[in-house]
Amino acid sequence: MRLQRFNDRFEEAAVLNGRTPSVKDVAAAAGVSLGTVSNVMNRPEVVSARTRERVERAMSELGFVRNESARQLRAGTSRTLAYVMLDGTNPFFHDVAQGIELAAEDADLSLFICNSNSRLAREEVHLDRLLQQRVQGILITPVDPAAPHLDELIRRGVPMVIVDRIRNADSCCSVAVDDVLGGRIAVEHLAEQGHTRVAFIGGPESLGQVHERLVGAREIWESLGRDPDDLIYLPTETLSVAEGRSAGERLAGLPARRRPTAAFCANDLLALGLLQQIIGAGLRVPEDLAIVGFDDIEFAAAAAVPLTSVRQPRQELGRAAAQLVLDEATNPDHRHRQLQFTPELVARASTVKRARAL
């Protein structure tokens, strides 16, 4: 008889005239108090298994979804981390995001991903919206690490970690790879292969990653006693495959005495575009032009001519950054840290006839 009364109430409550079911509807369907429903959602261990089963069945049959936004407003924060990536077309940032997501899952959090597309104004809009959502922490690969809106996040006490850049301050955590060292080992490798004229392809130089990789390239070139004019800088508007192809056209247009025999590209997308253009022009890689990329994305090893690249520990970057932002959000004794990983060169057929790892 008791089961029949429950079923009668349940069937009656299930007819909601198309509106979204509420906590009151769940309580009515399950024949329990509002407090019991609340306990099932927030403190299930204090509710008997039998009652919990009735409430969960009512939720399922009614199609009830808890109002997480309202809960977050009451709590003042959410169960969400956010990552504002610099370029959603670059697989490097997707790998970083995967590392962040793995750390978020370990902490029973969700990850919200935004793409600034290298635009400062778009980045600022994303951050404003994330503040409104009261995310637990923000990870960001910024267009400009010194941008004032990042200072505003810090002033508000929002846990934030800079990813793939080092911010010149101890006001927040950051995680990056030593880009200067990466530039040095890329150009040193080309010099060891006997190249005396090398092109650096990348831009805009206002991007810290590009600037520091160029600095490293110039430093090692100078330390080897080479003529600075034999390290040729070919700037690009973006770090894309299309810009890599365009750079290949410009290389072909250089006078023979100035034409480099090798190129170091600021990222793998540029290098893959350059590789396409060179092969399409009927030239050989590495015999006519050796090519080094940066990041060692998955496509590098799978290219028509496997691409030599400076490897960044992409997922490790993301995981370490997420752990830092979670520590800031939960640990009252948190201290900001600047983590810097060491890159490594992975030599493949685009620079050497027989691939080997260094």
CSV table of C-alpha atoms in Angstrom, one decimal:
chain,number,residue,atom,x,y,z
A,1,MET,CA,0.0,0.0,0.0
A,2,ARG,CA,2.8,2.4,0.9
A,3,LEU,CA,4.5,1.6,-2.5
A,4,GLN,CA,1.3,2.3,-4.3
A,5,ARG,CA,0.9,5.7,-2.6
A,6,PHE,CA,4.5,6.5,-3.6
A,7,ASN,CA,3.8,5.5,-7.2
A,8,ASP,CA,0.6,7.6,-7.3
A,9,ARG,CA,2.4,10.7,-6.0
A,10,PHE,CA,5.3,10.0,-8.4
A,11,GLU,CA,3.0,9.8,-11.5
A,12,GLU,CA,1.2,12.9,-10.4
A,13,ALA,CA,4.4,14.9,-9.9
A,14,ALA,CA,5.9,13.7,-13.2
A,15,VAL,CA,3.3,15.7,-15.1
A,16,LEU,CA,4.8,19.2,-15.0
A,17,ASN,CA,3.2,20.8,-18.0
A,18,GLY,CA,6.5,21.1,-19.8
A,19,ARG,CA,8.3,23.2,-17.1
A,20,THR,CA,11.6,22.4,-15.5
A,21,PRO,CA,11.2,20.2,-12.5
A,22,SER,CA,12.2,21.7,-9.2
A,23,VAL,CA,13.5,20.4,-5.8
A,24,LYS,CA,9.9,20.8,-4.6
A,25,ASP,CA,8.7,18.5,-7.4
A,26,VAL,CA,11.3,15.9,-6.5
A,27,ALA,CA,10.3,16.0,-2.8
A,28,ALA,CA,6.7,15.6,-3.7
A,29,ALA,CA,7.4,12.7,-6.0
A,30,ALA,CA,9.6,10.9,-3.5
A,31,GLY,CA,7.3,11.7,-0.5
A,32,VAL,CA,10.1,13.3,1.5
A,33,SER,CA,11.0,16.8,2.8
A,34,LEU,CA,12.9,19.5,1.0
A,35,GLY,CA,15.7,19.0,3.5
A,36,THR,CA,16.0,15.3,2.7
A,37,VAL,CA,16.4,16.1,-1.1
A,38,SER,CA,19.0,18.7,-0.2
A,39,ASN,CA,20.9,16.2,1.9
A,40,VAL,CA,20.8,13.6,-1.0
A,41,MET,CA,22.4,16.2,-3.3
A,42,ASN,CA,25.0,17.6,-0.8
A,43,ARG,CA,25.4,15.1,2.1
A,44,PRO,CA,24.2,11.7,0.8
A,45,GLU,CA,26.0,9.9,3.6
A,46,VAL,CA,23.5,11.2,6.2
A,47,VAL,CA,20.5,9.7,4.3
A,48,SER,CA,19.5,6.1,4.5
A,49,ALA,CA,20.1,4.0,1.4
A,50,ARG,CA,16.4,3.3,0.9
A,51,THR,CA,15.4,7.0,1.1
A,52,ARG,CA,18.3,8.0,-1.1
A,53,GLU,CA,17.2,5.5,-3.7
A,54,ARG,CA,13.7,6.9,-3.7
A,55,VAL,CA,14.9,10.5,-4.1
A,56,GLU,CA,17.4,9.5,-6.9
A,57,ARG,CA,14.7,7.6,-8.7
A,58,ALA,CA,12.4,10.7,-8.5
A,59,MET,CA,15.2,12.9,-9.9
A,60,SER,CA,15.8,10.5,-12.8
A,61,GLU,CA,12.2,10.0,-13.8
A,62,LEU,CA,11.4,13.7,-13.6
A,63,GLY,CA,14.6,14.7,-15.5
A,64,PHE,CA,15.7,16.9,-12.6
A,65,VAL,CA,19.0,18.7,-13.1
A,66,ARG,CA,20.4,20.6,-10.0
A,67,ASN,CA,20.9,24.3,-10.5
A,68,GLU,CA,24.7,24.3,-10.3
A,69,SER,CA,24.9,28.0,-11.0
A,70,ALA,CA,22.7,28.8,-8.0
A,71,ARG,CA,24.8,26.5,-5.8
A,72,GLN,CA,28.0,28.2,-7.0
A,73,LEU,CA,26.6,31.7,-6.2
A,74,ARG,CA,25.8,30.6,-2.7
A,75,ALA,CA,29.3,29.0,-2.3
A,76,GLY,CA,31.1,32.0,-3.9
A,77,THR,CA,33.0,29.7,-6.3
A,78,SER,CA,32.5,26.8,-8.8
A,79,ARG,CA,33.8,23.4,-9.5
A,80,THR,CA,35.4,24.6,-12.6
A,81,LEU,CA,38.9,25.6,-13.8
A,82,ALA,CA,39.3,27.7,-17.0
A,83,TYR,CA,42.1,27.8,-19.6
A,84,VAL,CA,42.4,30.8,-21.9
A,85,MET,CA,44.6,29.5,-24.7
A,86,LEU,CA,46.5,31.7,-27.2
A,87,ASP,CA,45.7,29.9,-30.5
A,88,GLY,CA,43.0,27.3,-30.8
A,89,THR,CA,44.4,26.2,-34.2
A,90,ASN,CA,47.7,25.1,-32.7
A,91,PRO,CA,47.8,21.5,-31.5
A,92,PHE,CA,50.4,22.5,-28.9
A,93,PHE,CA,47.8,24.3,-26.8
A,94,HIS,CA,45.3,21.4,-27.1
A,95,ASP,CA,48.0,19.1,-25.6
A,96,VAL,CA,48.6,21.6,-22.8
A,97,ALA,CA,44.8,21.7,-22.2
A,98,GLN,CA,44.8,17.9,-22.0
A,99,GLY,CA,47.3,18.0,-19.2
A,100,ILE,CA,45.2,20.6,-17.4
A,101,GLU,CA,42.1,18.5,-17.8
A,102,LEU,CA,43.8,15.4,-16.4
A,103,ALA,CA,44.8,17.4,-13.2
A,104,ALA,CA,41.3,18.9,-13.0
A,105,GLU,CA,39.7,15.4,-13.2
A,106,ASP,CA,42.0,14.2,-10.4
A,107,ALA,CA,40.5,17.1,-8.3
A,108,ASP,CA,36.9,16.3,-9.4
A,109,LEU,CA,36.7,19.6,-11.3
A,110,SER,CA,35.6,20.5,-14.9
A,111,LEU,CA,37.6,22.5,-17.4
A,112,PHE,CA,36.3,25.3,-19.4
A,113,ILE,CA,38.4,26.3,-22.5
A,114,CYS,CA,38.5,29.7,-24.2
A,115,ASN,CA,40.5,30.8,-27.2
A,116,SER,CA,41.9,34.4,-27.4
A,117,ASN,CA,43.1,33.8,-31.0
A,118,SER,CA,46.1,36.0,-30.1
A,119,ARG,CA,43.8,39.0,-29.7
A,120,LEU,CA,44.2,41.1,-26.5
A,121,ALA,CA,40.6,42.4,-26.6
A,122,ARG,CA,39.1,39.0,-27.0
A,123,GLU,CA,41.3,37.7,-24.1
A,124,GLU,CA,39.9,40.5,-21.8
A,125,VAL,CA,36.3,39.6,-22.7
A,126,HIS,CA,36.9,35.9,-21.9
A,127,LEU,CA,38.4,36.9,-18.5
A,128,ASP,CA,35.5,39.1,-17.6
A,129,ARG,CA,33.0,36.3,-18.3
A,130,LEU,CA,35.1,33.8,-16.3
A,131,LEU,CA,35.0,36.2,-13.4
A,132,GLN,CA,31.2,36.3,-13.6
A,133,GLN,CA,31.2,32.5,-13.6
A,134,ARG,CA,33.2,32.5,-10.4
A,135,VAL,CA,35.6,29.8,-11.7
A,136,GLN,CA,37.9,28.3,-9.1
A,137,GLY,CA,41.1,29.2,-11.0
A,138,ILE,CA,42.2,30.6,-14.3
A,139,LEU,CA,45.1,29.4,-16.4
A,140,ILE,CA,46.1,31.6,-19.3
A,141,THR,CA,48.6,31.8,-22.1
A,142,PRO,CA,48.4,35.5,-22.5
A,143,VAL,CA,48.9,37.7,-25.6
A,144,ASP,CA,50.9,40.1,-23.3
A,145,PRO,CA,52.0,38.8,-19.8
A,146,ALA,CA,52.2,42.4,-18.6
A,147,ALA,CA,48.6,43.3,-19.6
A,148,PRO,CA,46.8,45.4,-17.0
A,149,HIS,CA,43.7,43.1,-17.0
A,150,LEU,CA,46.0,40.3,-15.6
A,151,ASP,CA,47.0,42.7,-12.8
A,152,GLU,CA,43.3,43.2,-12.1
A,153,LEU,CA,42.7,39.4,-11.6
A,154,ILE,CA,45.6,39.4,-9.1
A,155,ARG,CA,44.2,42.4,-7.3
A,156,ARG,CA,40.8,40.6,-6.9
A,157,GLY,CA,42.6,37.6,-5.5
A,158,VAL,CA,41.6,35.2,-8.4
A,159,PRO,CA,44.0,32.2,-8.5
A,160,MET,CA,45.8,32.5,-11.8
A,161,VAL,CA,48.8,30.8,-13.5
A,162,ILE,CA,50.6,32.0,-16.6
A,163,VAL,CA,51.2,29.1,-19.0
A,164,ASP,CA,54.0,28.9,-21.6
A,165,ARG,CA,55.3,32.3,-20.5
A,166,ILE,CA,57.2,33.7,-17.5
A,167,ARG,CA,55.7,36.8,-16.0
A,168,ASN,CA,58.3,39.3,-14.8
A,169,ALA,CA,56.9,39.5,-11.2
A,170,ASP,CA,56.3,37.3,-8.2
A,171,SER,CA,52.6,38.2,-8.1
A,172,CYS,CA,51.4,34.9,-9.6
A,173,CYS,CA,52.7,31.5,-10.6
A,174,SER,CA,53.9,30.7,-14.1
A,175,VAL,CA,55.0,27.5,-16.0
A,176,ALA,CA,57.0,27.6,-19.2
A,177,VAL,CA,59.9,26.0,-21.1
A,178,ASP,CA,63.2,27.7,-21.5
A,179,ASP,CA,62.7,29.2,-24.9
A,180,VAL,CA,66.1,30.8,-25.1
A,181,LEU,CA,67.7,27.4,-24.6
A,182,GLY,CA,65.4,26.0,-27.2
A,183,GLY,CA,66.5,28.5,-29.7
A,184,ARG,CA,70.1,27.7,-28.9
A,185,ILE,CA,69.9,24.0,-29.2
A,186,ALA,CA,68.0,24.3,-32.5
A,187,VAL,CA,70.6,26.5,-34.2
A,188,GLU,CA,73.5,24.6,-32.7
A,189,HIS,CA,72.2,21.4,-34.2
A,190,LEU,CA,72.0,23.0,-37.6
A,191,ALA,CA,75.6,24.4,-37.2
A,192,GLU,CA,76.7,20.9,-36.3
A,193,GLN,CA,75.2,19.6,-39.6
A,194,GLY,CA,77.5,22.0,-41.4
A,195,HIS,CA,75.1,24.9,-42.3
A,196,THR,CA,76.6,28.3,-42.5
A,197,ARG,CA,73.6,30.3,-43.5
A,198,VAL,CA,70.4,29.8,-41.5
A,199,ALA,CA,67.0,31.5,-41.5
A,200,PHE,CA,64.9,32.1,-38.4
A,201,ILE,CA,61.2,32.1,-39.4
A,202,GLY,CA,58.6,33.3,-37.0
A,203,GLY,CA,56.5,36.2,-35.7
A,204,PRO,CA,55.3,38.5,-34.6
A,205,GLU,CA,58.3,39.2,-32.4
A,206,SER,CA,56.0,40.8,-29.9
A,207,LEU,CA,55.1,37.3,-28.8
A,208,GLY,CA,57.4,36.4,-26.0
A,209,GLN,CA,57.9,32.8,-27.3
A,210,VAL,CA,59.1,34.1,-30.7
A,211,HIS,CA,61.4,36.8,-29.2
A,212,GLU,CA,63.1,34.4,-26.8
A,213,ARG,CA,63.6,31.7,-29.4
A,214,LEU,CA,65.2,34.3,-31.7
A,215,VAL,CA,67.4,35.5,-28.8
A,216,GLY,CA,68.6,32.0,-28.2
A,217,ALA,CA,69.3,31.5,-31.9
A,218,ARG,CA,71.4,34.7,-32.1
A,219,GLU,CA,73.3,33.9,-28.9
A,220,ILE,CA,74.5,30.5,-30.1
A,221,TRP,CA,75.3,31.8,-33.6
A,222,GLU,CA,77.4,34.6,-32.1
A,223,SER,CA,79.2,32.3,-29.7
A,224,LEU,CA,80.1,30.0,-32.6
A,225,GLY,CA,81.9,33.0,-34.2
A,226,ARG,CA,79.5,33.1,-37.2
A,227,ASP,CA,78.7,36.2,-39.2
A,228,PRO,CA,75.4,37.8,-37.8
A,229,ASP,CA,74.3,38.5,-41.3
A,230,ASP,CA,74.3,34.8,-42.0
A,231,LEU,CA,71.5,34.3,-39.5
A,232,ILE,CA,68.6,35.7,-41.5
A,233,TYR,CA,65.3,36.7,-39.8
A,234,LEU,CA,62.2,36.2,-41.9
A,235,PRO,CA,59.3,37.6,-39.8
A,236,THR,CA,55.7,36.2,-40.1
A,237,GLU,CA,52.4,37.7,-39.2
A,238,THR,CA,51.2,34.5,-37.4
A,239,LEU,CA,52.6,31.1,-36.4
A,240,SER,CA,50.5,29.2,-39.0
A,241,VAL,CA,51.0,26.7,-41.8
A,242,ALA,CA,50.0,29.3,-44.4
A,243,GLU,CA,52.7,31.7,-43.1
A,244,GLY,CA,55.2,28.8,-43.3
A,245,ARG,CA,54.3,28.3,-47.0
A,246,SER,CA,54.7,32.1,-47.6
A,247,ALA,CA,58.1,32.0,-45.9
A,248,GLY,CA,59.1,29.2,-48.3
A,249,GLU,CA,58.2,31.5,-51.3
A,250,ARG,CA,60.3,34.3,-49.8
A,251,LEU,CA,63.3,32.0,-49.2
A,252,ALA,CA,63.1,30.9,-52.9
A,253,GLY,CA,63.2,34.6,-53.9
A,254,LEU,CA,66.4,35.4,-52.1
A,255,PRO,CA,69.7,35.8,-54.1
A,256,ALA,CA,71.6,32.6,-54.3
A,257,ARG,CA,74.5,34.0,-52.2
A,258,ARG,CA,72.1,35.0,-49.4
A,259,ARG,CA,69.8,31.9,-49.6
A,260,PRO,CA,70.1,29.8,-46.4
A,261,THR,CA,70.6,26.1,-46.5
A,262,ALA,CA,68.6,25.6,-43.3
A,263,ALA,CA,65.7,27.1,-41.4
A,264,PHE,CA,64.7,27.2,-37.8
A,265,CYS,CA,61.0,27.9,-37.4
A,266,ALA,CA,59.5,29.3,-34.3
A,267,ASN,CA,56.9,26.5,-34.1
A,268,ASP,CA,56.0,23.3,-35.9
A,269,LEU,CA,53.1,24.7,-37.9
A,270,LEU,CA,55.4,27.2,-39.6
A,271,ALA,CA,57.9,24.3,-40.2
A,272,LEU,CA,55.2,22.1,-41.7
A,273,GLY,CA,54.0,24.8,-44.0
A,274,LEU,CA,57.6,25.5,-45.1
A,275,LEU,CA,58.2,21.8,-45.7
A,276,GLN,CA,55.1,21.6,-47.9
A,277,GLN,CA,56.3,24.6,-50.0
A,278,ILE,CA,59.8,23.3,-50.4
A,279,ILE,CA,58.7,19.8,-51.5
A,280,GLY,CA,56.0,21.3,-53.8
A,281,ALA,CA,58.7,23.4,-55.5
A,282,GLY,CA,60.6,20.2,-56.3
A,283,LEU,CA,63.4,20.7,-53.7
A,284,ARG,CA,64.7,18.1,-51.3
A,285,VAL,CA,64.7,18.2,-47.5
A,286,PRO,CA,67.3,18.2,-46.0
A,287,GLU,CA,69.6,18.2,-49.0
A,288,ASP,CA,68.4,21.6,-50.4
A,289,LEU,CA,66.9,23.0,-47.1
A,290,ALA,CA,67.1,21.5,-43.6
A,291,ILE,CA,64.2,22.4,-41.3
A,292,VAL,CA,63.8,22.5,-37.5
A,293,GLY,CA,60.5,23.2,-35.8
A,294,PHE,CA,59.5,23.9,-32.2
A,295,ASP,CA,57.0,22.1,-29.9
A,296,ASP,CA,57.2,18.6,-31.4
A,297,ILE,CA,53.5,18.2,-31.9
A,298,GLU,CA,52.2,14.8,-33.0
A,299,PHE,CA,52.2,15.9,-36.7
A,300,ALA,CA,55.9,16.6,-36.7
A,301,ALA,CA,56.9,12.9,-36.7
A,302,ALA,CA,54.2,12.1,-39.2
A,303,ALA,CA,55.2,14.6,-41.8
A,304,ALA,CA,56.1,13.6,-45.4
A,305,VAL,CA,59.7,14.2,-44.2
A,306,PRO,CA,59.7,13.6,-40.4
A,307,LEU,CA,60.4,16.9,-38.8
A,308,THR,CA,63.2,17.7,-36.5
A,309,SER,CA,61.8,19.7,-33.6
A,310,VAL,CA,62.5,21.1,-30.2
A,311,ARG,CA,60.3,19.2,-27.9
A,312,GLN,CA,58.3,20.8,-25.1
A,313,PRO,CA,56.7,18.6,-22.4
A,314,ARG,CA,53.2,19.8,-23.4
A,315,GLN,CA,51.0,17.8,-21.1
A,316,GLU,CA,53.4,18.2,-18.2
A,317,LEU,CA,53.2,21.9,-18.6
A,318,GLY,CA,49.4,21.8,-18.4
A,319,ARG,CA,49.3,19.4,-15.4
A,320,ALA,CA,51.9,21.4,-13.5
A,321,ALA,CA,50.1,24.7,-14.1
A,322,ALA,CA,46.8,23.2,-12.9
A,323,GLN,CA,48.4,21.8,-9.8
A,324,LEU,CA,49.7,25.3,-9.0
A,325,VAL,CA,46.4,27.0,-9.5
A,326,LEU,CA,44.6,24.4,-7.4
A,327,ASP,CA,47.2,24.9,-4.6
A,328,GLU,CA,46.6,28.6,-4.7
A,329,ALA,CA,42.9,28.1,-4.5
A,330,THR,CA,43.0,25.8,-1.6
A,331,ASN,CA,46.2,26.3,0.4
A,332,PRO,CA,46.4,29.3,2.7
A,333,ASP,CA,50.2,28.9,2.8
A,334,HIS,CA,50.5,28.9,-1.0
A,335,ARG,CA,53.7,30.6,-2.3
A,336,HIS,CA,54.0,31.7,-6.0
A,337,ARG,CA,56.4,29.7,-8.1
A,338,GLN,CA,58.0,30.1,-11.5
A,339,LEU,CA,58.5,26.7,-13.0
A,340,GLN,CA,60.7,26.3,-16.1
A,341,PHE,CA,61.1,23.1,-18.0
A,342,THR,CA,64.1,22.1,-20.1
A,343,PRO,CA,63.4,21.5,-23.9
A,344,GLU,CA,65.1,18.8,-25.9
A,345,LEU,CA,66.0,18.4,-29.5
A,346,VAL,CA,64.5,15.5,-31.4
A,347,ALA,CA,66.4,15.0,-34.6
A,348,ARG,CA,64.6,13.5,-37.6
A,349,ALA,CA,65.0,13.3,-41.3
A,350,SER,CA,64.3,17.0,-42.0
A,351,THR,CA,67.8,17.8,-40.8
A,352,VAL,CA,69.7,14.5,-40.9
A,353,LYS,CA,69.6,11.6,-43.4
A,354,ARG,CA,69.4,9.1,-40.5
A,355,ALA,CA,67.1,10.2,-37.7
A,356,ARG,CA,68.4,10.1,-34.2
A,357,ALA,CA,67.3,11.5,-30.8
A,358,LEU,CA,69.6,13.8,-28.9
